[in-house]
Every structure is written in C-alpha cells, then in structure tokens.
Amino acid sequence: MSTNATAPAPLESGKSAATITNPGKTGGINNNEDAFDLKAGTAVRLEDGEPPLDDSYGELPQGRQLGLVSATFLIVNRIVGTGVFATTSTILAQSGSVGMSLIYWAIGAAIAVTGYLVYAEFASVFPRNGGELNYLQHIYKRPKYFVAAIYGAQALLLGQAAGNAYTAGRYLIRAGGAESEWGARSIGVGVLLTALIVHGSLLKWGLRFQNVAGTLKLAILVLIAVTGFAALGGHTKLDVQPDNFSNAFEGTRSDTYGIVNCIYNAVWSYVGYSNLMYGLGEVRNPVRTLRIAGPLALLIVSTLYMLVQIAYFAAVPRDQVAGSTQIIAALFFQNMFGSSSAKVLCVFVAISAIANVFSVVFSQGRLNQALGRDGVVPFSKILASNRPFKSPLAGLAWHVIVTLVILLAPPAGDAYSFVLNLSSYPLNVVNVGVSLGLLTAYLPQSLRPQWAKEWRPPIRATLPAVIFFSLISLFLVIAPWVPPKKAEDAVYDHLWYGIANAVSIGFFLLGAIYWLVWYVILPRFGGYRVVPVQTKLDEGSPVTVFEREKIL
C-alpha cells in the first residue's frame, strides 16, 4: 500500500462485485498482497468486519491538501484551549503543594507524548480520516462491527466543543465588563455556527484562521513565560514578592482522589495530541508529517506550559492562587501589568477558546464522516458525503447540532458541569482499547493475535511508551470510581461524584444495543443477513453500504 495512491476511478454500473476475504492478513503498509483495490471500477464485497487496508478506501475527492504547518496547528489549537489559563489553581488545591503541581504538569506532558506515539504507530499504517475508529476496528474484529457501533454511539452523541464555546462567550463578555450566563451561551452559539460555515464551505480560510489563531495563542504563552523571568527577579507590582519555591513540596497530598484529579486535570490540558489523526486522510505525506508535526507541537506546548506555570507561581502568591475566584492568568496579568490588563487577558483567553472550537469542529466533522464511510451508523451515506463544497458538511453539521444541544439545554450549576464532563471518561476508555490492543503487537510472535503477526508500521511507539500509556489509561478508567474523602473535593454540589462516568458507559451500552438490534435481532427475525459492499458515492467519496441478503 502506498501513501501516494492515485484516487480511485468512478464505479461503473453493471459490473459484478468481487468477493475478497480476510482483509486482516496484511500486517502493515509494506504488504500489498491482500490489499483492496477500488481502481478496477467495481463495487467490492467485504467478507470481514473491518474496512479494507489500502489507501484508496481512505482517499477523498478533495485530495490531500493539509501541509505540515496546518497539521501542526491542528494539534496545537486542540491542546491549547483554556486549561493553561485556568487549571493551575485546581491542580494546586488537589496536589497540596507548588512543587507537586509542577510535577503533575510534567506527568501530563509525558502522557501526551506516549499517547501520541501510540496513536502515530497506528496512523502510519492507516493514513486515513477517522483516527481510533480505524485502529479499534483493526484490532477487535469480533463480533463483526460491534466495536464500530459502540464507538460510534459516544462519538456521535457527545459534543466535544461545548466547553470552549461557552468559555469563549464568557470571556468576551467579561472583556466588556459584564457577566451574563445566556449572553455567554449565545456567543458560543455564534462561534459554533461560524466554525460550521467556514469549515463546511471555506476550508482553506478555516485552516488559515486556525494557523493565525494558533500563532497568536503561542505568542501569548511566550509573553507570559518571558514575563515570568522578570517576576522571578522580583519585578512585580506587589509590595511583598511571592515566595512559592521555598519549601515547594510542603503540604503535598497523597490521597487517591487528589492524585486522580490532578492527573485528570493535567491530562485534560494536553488533550488533543491525537487530533491530527482524525483528518489524516487530507494530509500530504502523512507518515512524514506524523513524524514531525506531533513531536514539534508537543515540544513547543509542553515547554511553554511548564514555563507558564513557573511564571504564575513567580508572580502570584500561593494564597491568591488557592483562594481567588479569578483564573490564575488574570492574577498574573494584574500583578505584572496592573488591573487594567484584565480585559486584554479576557480577549486572549476568548481567542484561544475560539481557535480550540474551530480545531475540534474540523476534526470531529471528519470523524463523523469516517463513521458514515464505514456504514455501521444510521444515515451513513449522508454523513459520508462531501457535498456540496468538497467538505464533510453533514458530519460537521451533526457535531455542531449535538454541541448546541449540550451548550443550550442544561441549566447552570451541577447539571451544566455534568454535561461538560461527559466527554472526558469515554476518551480514557478508548485509550485503553487502543493501547492494550497495540501492546499485543509487542508480544513474542507466537503470542500475537492474527492482525499483528506481520505488523510492520513505519512509526514505532516502543514498548516502554505503550506500557506506560496503557497503565495510565487503565488508571484513569478505574480510579475515578474512588469517592472523595472530603465534601469540598467533590466535583458536584448535589450530584453523585461518579454520574458522568456512569452515563458515559451508558453511551457505549447504547451502541451495543443498536448493534444487537441492527446486526443480530432484525436479521434473525427478518430472514436475511447484512452484507457489506464497498462502493463510492456519486461525488467520489468511498463508502461501505450494507445490503440485505435473503437466507434461503
């Protein structure tokens, strides 16, 4: 299989479908013997529960138009949202000390790096849109289409961009010197609709905006980091300079709930390291780009994150960090530039959140299109379509619709926090499935599953990275069920602490029920079986459709 495969020719009507069995035999992109080929102009009947391995299935009519810069900023904009401006006080409270909080930020960076390596190993074999949807289907082939159904349920029904859309509105209103819950949500609606219009009809302008906004937010972090060196030298507007680095580990907490929340918050500030994989089918030279874009983005972001945290503690006394209702970046700007700088900071945070929303909508729209491409979810042909602007408009629109419901429906308070927290737990469940699956490819040859027998990816994560990421992902799936020891440590005021985790599992169960009805119960009572056929839509997008074949 070649990463520069020619786009498949249009299907010709009237030709018989070729039956090809066991697509899972190929171990990597260097083995073409069992690859599928759409270039012959025929619909292809599939006999396995996995999409074909060749590039032609992943090639889209718009081609590969994302270069290295756009690919890098897809990762940067997804990682750098508002966490770096606001999470410091939370991690300090849960860790108990300045020194330990800095270590958690470093742990978050290590998790992001190993997570990227795990995902990049799979992505180098499957340079197509969809990210972990492709990897999970390759690992877990039985029961057929089951993993696509359960993954698709949570992917289609959770709005990843809701939190930052709301934050963008909140800080734009603050920049004007006001506070309004519904004003913030209304601005969030405008941000989401703008992202939909731009990414759905003006792809290149959307990418340009992301690149410019990403550059601006990195410049903001550089400004904070450089100003932090002045703060270390005692040049702040405070009468008494902060002394947070003497006895830096005093008060360190060791309880499980605090550790879990610290890691969760640190990891969440780095979430987005795999964002490029969702749109990899539109990236030029994908393997080369994977080798450069991810490491470059993570090096820049993790270095700036650590310098920014040091700058915060150099300029803001610990009691202000722990007790203030403002985000720590606001306190930093106030102590370094004066109180009038707060409005400028609000604009900075809003721009960062908006760029994050654009990045999320871009990638989640392509994930939805990939779900449609594989044919398992309802309305697959609509989601798979590239009409009318050679972009996944339907996939983008669906994600924005779900996000708007999450943004607008819940009342303020616990219910709103609960809805926004829903997206974090499924991510860790998926990480467990991906990392443990890859771990089996590092076993001795005789112990490997069939799909990993001839696994020869261009990029290797290395065994230590896979083990570390697997263990961390397992920890982040199991540990959140440990109850908090103190009432003030609870995420919610009135709701059960584990409600978001439980409801998240419910989304996976919903996918399992859908699969059971669609693939097992209805065919059994209807006297037919569903047969996957690989074909193409009129506008050229590859798609798998499921036909009903009567059982005689």
mmCIF file with all atom_site columns, C-alpha atoms in Angstrom, residues 263-448:
data_model
loop_
_atom_site.group_PDB
_atom_site.id
_atom_site.type_symbol
_atom_site.label_atom_id
_atom_site.label_alt_id
_atom_site.label_comp_id
_atom_site.label_asym_id
_atom_site.label_entity_id
_atom_site.label_seq_id
_atom_site.pdbx_PDB_ins_code
_atom_site.Cartn_x
_atom_site.Cartn_y
_atom_site.Cartn_z
_atom_site.occupancy
_atom_site.B_iso_or_equiv
_atom_site.pdbx_formal_charge
_atom_site.auth_seq_id
_atom_site.auth_comp_id
_atom_site.auth_asym_id
_atom_site.auth_atom_id
_atom_site.pdbx_PDB_model_num
ATOM 1   C CA . ILE A 1 263 ? -3.673  13.715  36.631 1.00 0.00 ? 263 ILE A CA 1
ATOM 2   C CA . TYR A 1 264 ? -7.105  14.206  35.060 1.00 0.00 ? 264 TYR A CA 1
ATOM 3   C CA . ASN A 1 265 ? -6.729  17.981  35.007 1.00 0.00 ? 265 ASN A CA 1
ATOM 4   C CA . ALA A 1 266 ? -3.147  17.830  33.732 1.00 0.00 ? 266 ALA A CA 1
ATOM 5   C CA . VAL A 1 267 ? -4.045  15.306  31.036 1.00 0.00 ? 267 VAL A CA 1
ATOM 6   C CA . TRP A 1 268 ? -7.110  17.300  30.035 1.00 0.00 ? 268 TRP A CA 1
ATOM 7   C CA . SER A 1 269 ? -4.878  20.340  29.479 1.00 0.00 ? 269 SER A CA 1
ATOM 8   C CA . TYR A 1 270 ? -2.902  18.262  26.949 1.00 0.00 ? 270 TYR A CA 1
ATOM 9   C CA . VAL A 1 271 ? -5.876  16.568  25.286 1.00 0.00 ? 271 VAL A CA 1
ATOM 10  C CA . GLY A 1 272 ? -5.663  16.914  21.518 1.00 0.00 ? 272 GLY A CA 1
ATOM 11  C CA . TYR A 1 273 ? -2.358  15.179  20.825 1.00 0.00 ? 273 TYR A CA 1
ATOM 12  C CA . SER A 1 274 ? -4.227  12.744  18.541 1.00 0.00 ? 274 SER A CA 1
ATOM 13  C CA . ASN A 1 275 ? -6.302  15.446  16.820 1.00 0.00 ? 275 ASN A CA 1
ATOM 14  C CA . LEU A 1 276 ? -4.345  15.214  13.567 1.00 0.00 ? 276 LEU A CA 1
ATOM 15  C CA . MET A 1 277 ? -5.300  11.542  13.124 1.00 0.00 ? 277 MET A CA 1
ATOM 16  C CA . TYR A 1 278 ? -8.980  12.392  12.589 1.00 0.00 ? 278 TYR A CA 1
ATOM 17  C CA . GLY A 1 279 ? -8.127  14.308  9.403  1.00 0.00 ? 279 GLY A CA 1
ATOM 18  C CA . LEU A 1 280 ? -5.049  12.351  8.313  1.00 0.00 ? 280 LEU A CA 1
ATOM 19  C CA . GLY A 1 281 ? -6.702  11.374  5.023  1.00 0.00 ? 281 GLY A CA 1
ATOM 20  C CA . GLU A 1 282 ? -6.360  15.010  3.926  1.00 0.00 ? 282 GLU A CA 1
ATOM 21  C CA . VAL A 1 283 ? -2.696  15.443  4.943  1.00 0.00 ? 283 VAL A CA 1
ATOM 22  C CA . ARG A 1 284 ? 0.112   15.444  2.378  1.00 0.00 ? 284 ARG A CA 1
ATOM 23  C CA . ASN A 1 285 ? 2.930   12.963  3.034  1.00 0.00 ? 285 ASN A CA 1
ATOM 24  C CA . PRO A 1 286 ? 1.129   11.631  6.130  1.00 0.00 ? 286 PRO A CA 1
ATOM 25  C CA . VAL A 1 287 ? 3.901   9.473   7.572  1.00 0.00 ? 287 VAL A CA 1
ATOM 26  C CA . ARG A 1 288 ? 6.496   12.237  7.257  1.00 0.00 ? 288 ARG A CA 1
ATOM 27  C CA . THR A 1 289 ? 4.024   14.741  8.720  1.00 0.00 ? 289 THR A CA 1
ATOM 28  C CA . LEU A 1 290 ? 3.275   12.435  11.651 1.00 0.00 ? 290 LEU A CA 1
ATOM 29  C CA . ARG A 1 291 ? 6.993   12.199  12.397 1.00 0.00 ? 291 ARG A CA 1
ATOM 30  C CA . ILE A 1 292 ? 7.374   15.992  12.514 1.00 0.00 ? 292 ILE A CA 1
ATOM 31  C CA . ALA A 1 293 ? 4.056   17.690  13.380 1.00 0.00 ? 293 ALA A CA 1
ATOM 32  C CA . GLY A 1 294 ? 3.239   15.817  16.594 1.00 0.00 ? 294 GLY A CA 1
ATOM 33  C CA . PRO A 1 295 ? 6.681   15.949  18.220 1.00 0.00 ? 295 PRO A CA 1
ATOM 34  C CA . LEU A 1 296 ? 7.048   19.606  17.208 1.00 0.00 ? 296 LEU A CA 1
ATOM 35  C CA . ALA A 1 297 ? 3.647   20.596  18.602 1.00 0.00 ? 297 ALA A CA 1
ATOM 36  C CA . LEU A 1 298 ? 4.151   18.682  21.846 1.00 0.00 ? 298 LEU A CA 1
ATOM 37  C CA . LEU A 1 299 ? 7.681   20.033  22.351 1.00 0.00 ? 299 LEU A CA 1
ATOM 38  C CA . ILE A 1 300 ? 6.507   23.622  21.923 1.00 0.00 ? 300 ILE A CA 1
ATOM 39  C CA . VAL A 1 301 ? 3.349   23.256  24.011 1.00 0.00 ? 301 VAL A CA 1
ATOM 40  C CA . SER A 1 302 ? 4.836   21.238  26.882 1.00 0.00 ? 302 SER A CA 1
ATOM 41  C CA . THR A 1 303 ? 7.848   23.576  27.179 1.00 0.00 ? 303 THR A CA 1
ATOM 42  C CA . LEU A 1 304 ? 5.625   26.660  27.211 1.00 0.00 ? 304 LEU A CA 1
ATOM 43  C CA . TYR A 1 305 ? 3.209   25.033  29.658 1.00 0.00 ? 305 TYR A CA 1
ATOM 44  C CA . MET A 1 306 ? 5.973   24.387  32.184 1.00 0.00 ? 306 MET A CA 1
ATOM 45  C CA . LEU A 1 307 ? 7.445   27.886  31.784 1.00 0.00 ? 307 LEU A CA 1
ATOM 46  C CA . VAL A 1 308 ? 3.984   29.430  32.150 1.00 0.00 ? 308 VAL A CA 1
ATOM 47  C CA . GLN A 1 309 ? 3.315   27.510  35.365 1.00 0.00 ? 309 GLN A CA 1
ATOM 48  C CA . ILE A 1 310 ? 6.626   28.682  36.794 1.00 0.00 ? 310 ILE A CA 1
ATOM 49  C CA . ALA A 1 311 ? 5.742   32.233  35.742 1.00 0.00 ? 311 ALA A CA 1
ATOM 50  C CA . TYR A 1 312 ? 2.385   32.041  37.517 1.00 0.00 ? 312 TYR A CA 1
ATOM 51  C CA . PHE A 1 313 ? 3.960   30.928  40.782 1.00 0.00 ? 313 PHE A CA 1
ATOM 52  C CA . ALA A 1 314 ? 6.714   33.539  40.446 1.00 0.00 ? 314 ALA A CA 1
ATOM 53  C CA . ALA A 1 315 ? 4.170   36.371  40.198 1.00 0.00 ? 315 ALA A CA 1
ATOM 54  C CA . VAL A 1 316 ? 1.146   35.213  42.232 1.00 0.00 ? 316 VAL A CA 1
ATOM 55  C CA . PRO A 1 317 ? 1.309   34.407  45.977 1.00 0.00 ? 317 PRO A CA 1
ATOM 56  C CA . ARG A 1 318 ? 0.090   30.929  46.848 1.00 0.00 ? 318 ARG A CA 1
ATOM 57  C CA . ASP A 1 319 ? -2.848  32.128  48.936 1.00 0.00 ? 319 ASP A CA 1
ATOM 58  C CA . GLN A 1 320 ? -4.102  34.154  45.957 1.00 0.00 ? 320 GLN A CA 1
ATOM 59  C CA . VAL A 1 321 ? -3.779  31.139  43.675 1.00 0.00 ? 321 VAL A CA 1
ATOM 60  C CA . ALA A 1 322 ? -5.703  28.917  46.068 1.00 0.00 ? 322 ALA A CA 1
ATOM 61  C CA . GLY A 1 323 ? -8.371  31.376  47.175 1.00 0.00 ? 323 GLY A CA 1
ATOM 62  C CA . SER A 1 324 ? -9.211  33.513  44.172 1.00 0.00 ? 324 SER A CA 1
ATOM 63  C CA . THR A 1 325 ? -12.322 33.046  42.053 1.00 0.00 ? 325 THR A CA 1
ATOM 64  C CA . GLN A 1 326 ? -10.454 34.508  39.050 1.00 0.00 ? 326 GLN A CA 1
ATOM 65  C CA . ILE A 1 327 ? -8.395  32.386  36.689 1.00 0.00 ? 327 ILE A CA 1
ATOM 66  C CA . ILE A 1 328 ? -4.729  32.462  37.621 1.00 0.00 ? 328 ILE A CA 1
ATOM 67  C CA . ALA A 1 329 ? -3.740  34.114  34.335 1.00 0.00 ? 329 ALA A CA 1
ATOM 68  C CA . ALA A 1 330 ? -5.858  37.124  35.342 1.00 0.00 ? 330 ALA A CA 1
ATOM 69  C CA . LEU A 1 331 ? -3.993  37.376  38.657 1.00 0.00 ? 331 LEU A CA 1
ATOM 70  C CA . PHE A 1 332 ? -0.693  37.080  36.803 1.00 0.00 ? 332 PHE A CA 1
ATOM 71  C CA . PHE A 1 333 ? -1.516  39.917  34.403 1.00 0.00 ? 333 PHE A CA 1
ATOM 72  C CA . GLN A 1 334 ? -2.834  42.031  37.271 1.00 0.00 ? 334 GLN A CA 1
ATOM 73  C CA . ASN A 1 335 ? 0.345   41.546  39.329 1.00 0.00 ? 335 ASN A CA 1
ATOM 74  C CA . MET A 1 336 ? 2.663   42.138  36.352 1.00 0.00 ? 336 MET A CA 1
ATOM 75  C CA . PHE A 1 337 ? 0.870   44.767  34.244 1.00 0.00 ? 337 PHE A CA 1
ATOM 76  C CA . GLY A 1 338 ? -1.764  46.292  36.519 1.00 0.00 ? 338 GLY A CA 1
ATOM 77  C CA . SER A 1 339 ? -5.504  45.823  36.896 1.00 0.00 ? 339 SER A CA 1
ATOM 78  C CA . SER A 1 340 ? -6.305  47.390  33.511 1.00 0.00 ? 340 SER A CA 1
ATOM 79  C CA . SER A 1 341 ? -4.691  44.404  31.751 1.00 0.00 ? 341 SER A CA 1
ATOM 80  C CA . ALA A 1 342 ? -7.517  42.056  32.828 1.00 0.00 ? 342 ALA A CA 1
ATOM 81  C CA . LYS A 1 343 ? -9.703  42.983  29.863 1.00 0.00 ? 343 LYS A CA 1
ATOM 82  C CA . VAL A 1 344 ? -6.864  42.282  27.440 1.00 0.00 ? 344 VAL A CA 1
ATOM 83  C CA . LEU A 1 345 ? -6.363  38.885  29.003 1.00 0.00 ? 345 LEU A CA 1
ATOM 84  C CA . CYS A 1 346 ? -10.078 38.100  28.621 1.00 0.00 ? 346 CYS A CA 1
ATOM 85  C CA . VAL A 1 347 ? -9.743  38.712  24.890 1.00 0.00 ? 347 VAL A CA 1
ATOM 86  C CA . PHE A 1 348 ? -6.654  36.456  24.761 1.00 0.00 ? 348 PHE A CA 1
ATOM 87  C CA . VAL A 1 349 ? -8.476  33.619  26.538 1.00 0.00 ? 349 VAL A CA 1
ATOM 88  C CA . ALA A 1 350 ? -11.505 34.019  24.269 1.00 0.00 ? 350 ALA A CA 1
ATOM 89  C CA . ILE A 1 351 ? -9.341  33.820  21.127 1.00 0.00 ? 351 ILE A CA 1
ATOM 90  C CA . SER A 1 352 ? -7.660  30.686  22.470 1.00 0.00 ? 352 SER A CA 1
ATOM 91  C CA . ALA A 1 353 ? -11.050 29.093  23.154 1.00 0.00 ? 353 ALA A CA 1
ATOM 92  C CA . ILE A 1 354 ? -12.388 30.040  19.713 1.00 0.00 ? 354 ILE A CA 1
ATOM 93  C CA . ALA A 1 355 ? -9.368  28.509  17.963 1.00 0.00 ? 355 ALA A CA 1
ATOM 94  C CA . ASN A 1 356 ? -9.903  25.360  20.038 1.00 0.00 ? 356 ASN A CA 1
ATOM 95  C CA . VAL A 1 357 ? -13.550 25.188  18.925 1.00 0.00 ? 357 VAL A CA 1
ATOM 96  C CA . PHE A 1 358 ? -12.530 25.528  15.272 1.00 0.00 ? 358 PHE A CA 1
ATOM 97  C CA . SER A 1 359 ? -9.982  22.731  15.665 1.00 0.00 ? 359 SER A CA 1
ATOM 98  C CA . VAL A 1 360 ? -12.458 20.410  17.401 1.00 0.00 ? 360 VAL A CA 1
ATOM 99  C CA . VAL A 1 361 ? -15.224 21.019  14.854 1.00 0.00 ? 361 VAL A CA 1
ATOM 100 C CA . PHE A 1 362 ? -12.785 20.404  11.989 1.00 0.00 ? 362 PHE A CA 1
ATOM 101 C CA . SER A 1 363 ? -11.653 17.057  13.375 1.00 0.00 ? 363 SER A CA 1
ATOM 102 C CA . GLN A 1 364 ? -14.948 15.781  14.786 1.00 0.00 ? 364 GLN A CA 1
ATOM 103 C CA . GLY A 1 365 ? -16.666 16.513  11.483 1.00 0.00 ? 365 GLY A CA 1
ATOM 104 C CA . ARG A 1 366 ? -14.165 14.248  9.768  1.00 0.00 ? 366 ARG A CA 1
ATOM 105 C CA . LEU A 1 367 ? -14.609 11.571  12.409 1.00 0.00 ? 367 LEU A CA 1
ATOM 106 C CA . ASN A 1 368 ? -18.364 11.657  11.778 1.00 0.00 ? 368 ASN A CA 1
ATOM 107 C CA . GLN A 1 369 ? -17.700 11.361  8.054  1.00 0.00 ? 369 GLN A CA 1
ATOM 108 C CA . ALA A 1 370 ? -15.473 8.330   8.698  1.00 0.00 ? 370 ALA A CA 1
ATOM 109 C CA . LEU A 1 371 ? -18.268 6.725   10.720 1.00 0.00 ? 371 LEU A CA 1
ATOM 110 C CA . GLY A 1 372 ? -20.544 7.276   7.731  1.00 0.00 ? 372 GLY A CA 1
ATOM 111 C CA . ARG A 1 373 ? -17.877 5.906   5.394  1.00 0.00 ? 373 ARG A CA 1
ATOM 112 C CA . ASP A 1 374 ? -17.813 2.601   7.282  1.00 0.00 ? 374 ASP A CA 1
ATOM 113 C CA . GLY A 1 375 ? -21.585 2.263   7.043  1.00 0.00 ? 375 GLY A CA 1
ATOM 114 C CA . VAL A 1 376 ? -22.447 0.978   10.526 1.00 0.00 ? 376 VAL A CA 1
ATOM 115 C CA . VAL A 1 377 ? -24.214 4.030   11.959 1.00 0.00 ? 377 VAL A CA 1
ATOM 116 C CA . PRO A 1 378 ? -27.628 5.342   10.802 1.00 0.00 ? 378 PRO A CA 1
ATOM 117 C CA . PHE A 1 379 ? -27.749 7.795   7.861  1.00 0.00 ? 379 PHE A CA 1
ATOM 118 C CA . SER A 1 380 ? -24.270 6.687   6.828  1.00 0.00 ? 380 SER A CA 1
ATOM 119 C CA . LYS A 1 381 ? -24.438 7.937   3.237  1.00 0.00 ? 381 LYS A CA 1
ATOM 120 C CA . ILE A 1 382 ? -25.410 11.416  4.412  1.00 0.00 ? 382 ILE A CA 1
ATOM 121 C CA . LEU A 1 383 ? -22.554 11.555  6.918  1.00 0.00 ? 383 LEU A CA 1
ATOM 122 C CA . ALA A 1 384 ? -20.062 10.169  4.373  1.00 0.00 ? 384 ALA A CA 1
ATOM 123 C CA . SER A 1 385 ? -20.924 12.747  1.728  1.00 0.00 ? 385 SER A CA 1
ATOM 124 C CA . ASN A 1 386 ? -18.610 15.546  0.648  1.00 0.00 ? 386 ASN A CA 1
ATOM 125 C CA . ARG A 1 387 ? -21.360 17.607  -0.937 1.00 0.00 ? 387 ARG A CA 1
ATOM 126 C CA . PRO A 1 388 ? -21.708 20.388  -1.820 1.00 0.00 ? 388 PRO A CA 1
ATOM 127 C CA . PHE A 1 389 ? -18.329 22.044  -1.095 1.00 0.00 ? 389 PHE A CA 1
ATOM 128 C CA . LYS A 1 390 ? -15.949 19.047  -1.075 1.00 0.00 ? 390 LYS A CA 1
ATOM 129 C CA . SER A 1 391 ? -16.022 19.032  2.702  1.00 0.00 ? 391 SER A CA 1
ATOM 130 C CA . PRO A 1 392 ? -17.792 16.812  5.268  1.00 0.00 ? 392 PRO A CA 1
ATOM 131 C CA . LEU A 1 393 ? -20.596 19.343  5.753  1.00 0.00 ? 393 LEU A CA 1
ATOM 132 C CA . ALA A 1 394 ? -23.054 16.763  7.114  1.00 0.00 ? 394 ALA A CA 1
ATOM 133 C CA . GLY A 1 395 ? -20.522 15.422  9.607  1.00 0.00 ? 395 GLY A CA 1
ATOM 134 C CA . LEU A 1 396 ? -19.618 18.945  10.688 1.00 0.00 ? 396 LEU A CA 1
ATOM 135 C CA . ALA A 1 397 ? -23.275 19.939  10.996 1.00 0.00 ? 397 ALA A CA 1
ATOM 136 C CA . TRP A 1 398 ? -24.134 16.910  13.123 1.00 0.00 ? 398 TRP A CA 1
ATOM 137 C CA . HIS A 1 399 ? -21.354 17.652  15.595 1.00 0.00 ? 399 HIS A CA 1
ATOM 138 C CA . VAL A 1 400 ? -22.389 21.296  15.827 1.00 0.00 ? 400 VAL A CA 1
ATOM 139 C CA . ILE A 1 401 ? -26.051 20.319  16.381 1.00 0.00 ? 401 ILE A CA 1
ATOM 140 C CA . VAL A 1 402 ? -25.126 17.964  19.246 1.00 0.00 ? 402 VAL A CA 1
ATOM 141 C CA . THR A 1 403 ? -22.805 20.589  20.712 1.00 0.00 ? 403 THR A CA 1
ATOM 142 C CA . LEU A 1 404 ? -25.536 23.241  20.544 1.00 0.00 ? 404 LEU A CA 1
ATOM 143 C CA . VAL A 1 405 ? -27.892 20.980  22.491 1.00 0.00 ? 405 VAL A CA 1
ATOM 144 C CA . ILE A 1 406 ? -25.232 20.437  25.158 1.00 0.00 ? 406 ILE A CA 1
ATOM 145 C CA . LEU A 1 407 ? -24.466 24.157  25.243 1.00 0.00 ? 407 LEU A CA 1
ATOM 146 C CA . LEU A 1 408 ? -28.047 25.386  25.481 1.00 0.00 ? 408 LEU A CA 1
ATOM 147 C CA . ALA A 1 409 ? -30.180 22.700  27.154 1.00 0.00 ? 409 ALA A CA 1
ATOM 148 C CA . PRO A 1 410 ? -28.796 22.192  30.699 1.00 0.00 ? 410 PRO A CA 1
ATOM 149 C CA . PRO A 1 411 ? -29.423 24.785  33.415 1.00 0.00 ? 411 PRO A CA 1
ATOM 150 C CA . ALA A 1 412 ? -26.458 26.412  35.138 1.00 0.00 ? 412 ALA A CA 1
ATOM 151 C CA . GLY A 1 413 ? -24.885 24.598  38.073 1.00 0.00 ? 413 GLY A CA 1
ATOM 152 C CA . ASP A 1 414 ? -24.294 20.881  38.606 1.00 0.00 ? 414 ASP A CA 1
ATOM 153 C CA . ALA A 1 415 ? -26.258 19.828  35.525 1.00 0.00 ? 415 ALA A CA 1
ATOM 154 C CA . TYR A 1 416 ? -24.153 22.001  33.246 1.00 0.00 ? 416 TYR A CA 1
ATOM 155 C CA . SER A 1 417 ? -20.878 20.815  34.782 1.00 0.00 ? 417 SER A CA 1
ATOM 156 C CA . PHE A 1 418 ? -22.055 17.227  34.449 1.00 0.00 ? 418 PHE A CA 1
ATOM 157 C CA . VAL A 1 419 ? -22.837 17.580  30.736 1.00 0.00 ? 419 VAL A CA 1
ATOM 158 C CA . LEU A 1 420 ? -19.488 19.228  30.027 1.00 0.00 ? 420 LEU A CA 1
ATOM 159 C CA . ASN A 1 421 ? -17.668 16.454  31.942 1.00 0.00 ? 421 ASN A CA 1
ATOM 160 C CA . LEU A 1 422 ? -19.250 13.669  29.903 1.00 0.00 ? 422 LEU A CA 1
ATOM 161 C CA . SER A 1 423 ? -16.633 13.709  27.156 1.00 0.00 ? 423 SER A CA 1
ATOM 162 C CA . SER A 1 424 ? -13.561 13.005  29.318 1.00 0.00 ? 424 SER A CA 1
ATOM 163 C CA . TYR A 1 425 ? -14.291 9.472   30.572 1.00 0.00 ? 425 TYR A CA 1
ATOM 164 C CA . PRO A 1 426 ? -15.065 7.889   27.151 1.00 0.00 ? 426 PRO A CA 1
ATOM 165 C CA . LEU A 1 427 ? -11.751 9.240   25.899 1.00 0.00 ? 427 LEU A CA 1
ATOM 166 C CA . ASN A 1 428 ? -9.891  7.221   28.522 1.00 0.00 ? 428 ASN A CA 1
ATOM 167 C CA . VAL A 1 429 ? -11.933 4.096   27.749 1.00 0.00 ? 429 VAL A CA 1
ATOM 168 C CA . VAL A 1 430 ? -10.986 4.437   24.078 1.00 0.00 ? 430 VAL A CA 1
ATOM 169 C CA . ASN A 1 431 ? -7.334  4.993   25.028 1.00 0.00 ? 431 ASN A CA 1
ATOM 170 C CA . VAL A 1 432 ? -7.397  1.717   26.955 1.00 0.00 ? 432 VAL A CA 1
ATOM 171 C CA . GLY A 1 433 ? -8.787  -0.151  23.947 1.00 0.00 ? 433 GLY A CA 1
ATOM 172 C CA . VAL A 1 434 ? -6.209  1.324   21.575 1.00 0.00 ? 434 VAL A CA 1
ATOM 173 C CA . SER A 1 435 ? -3.151  0.988   23.844 1.00 0.00 ? 435 SER A CA 1
ATOM 174 C CA . LEU A 1 436 ? -3.859  -2.528  25.103 1.00 0.00 ? 436 LEU A CA 1
ATOM 175 C CA . GLY A 1 437 ? -4.541  -3.598  21.526 1.00 0.00 ? 437 GLY A CA 1
ATOM 176 C CA . LEU A 1 438 ? -1.197  -2.217  20.376 1.00 0.00 ? 438 LEU A CA 1
ATOM 177 C CA . LEU A 1 439 ? 0.525   -3.851  23.330 1.00 0.00 ? 439 LEU A CA 1
ATOM 178 C CA . THR A 1 440 ? -0.332  -7.262  21.854 1.00 0.00 ? 440 THR A CA 1
ATOM 179 C CA . ALA A 1 441 ? 1.719   -6.354  18.757 1.00 0.00 ? 441 ALA A CA 1
ATOM 180 C CA . TYR A 1 442 ? 4.804   -6.203  21.009 1.00 0.00 ? 442 TYR A CA 1
ATOM 181 C CA . LEU A 1 443 ? 4.339   -9.732  22.348 1.00 0.00 ? 443 LEU A CA 1
ATOM 182 C CA . PRO A 1 444 ? 6.509   -12.597 21.092 1.00 0.00 ? 444 PRO A CA 1
ATOM 183 C CA . GLN A 1 445 ? 5.473   -13.639 17.584 1.00 0.00 ? 445 GLN A CA 1
ATOM 184 C CA . SER A 1 446 ? 3.777   -16.835 18.730 1.00 0.00 ? 446 SER A CA 1
ATOM 185 C CA . LEU A 1 447 ? 1.552   -14.958 21.212 1.00 0.00 ? 447 LEU A CA 1
ATOM 186 C CA . ARG A 1 448 ? 0.423   -12.167 18.896 1.00 0.00 ? 448 ARG A CA 1
#
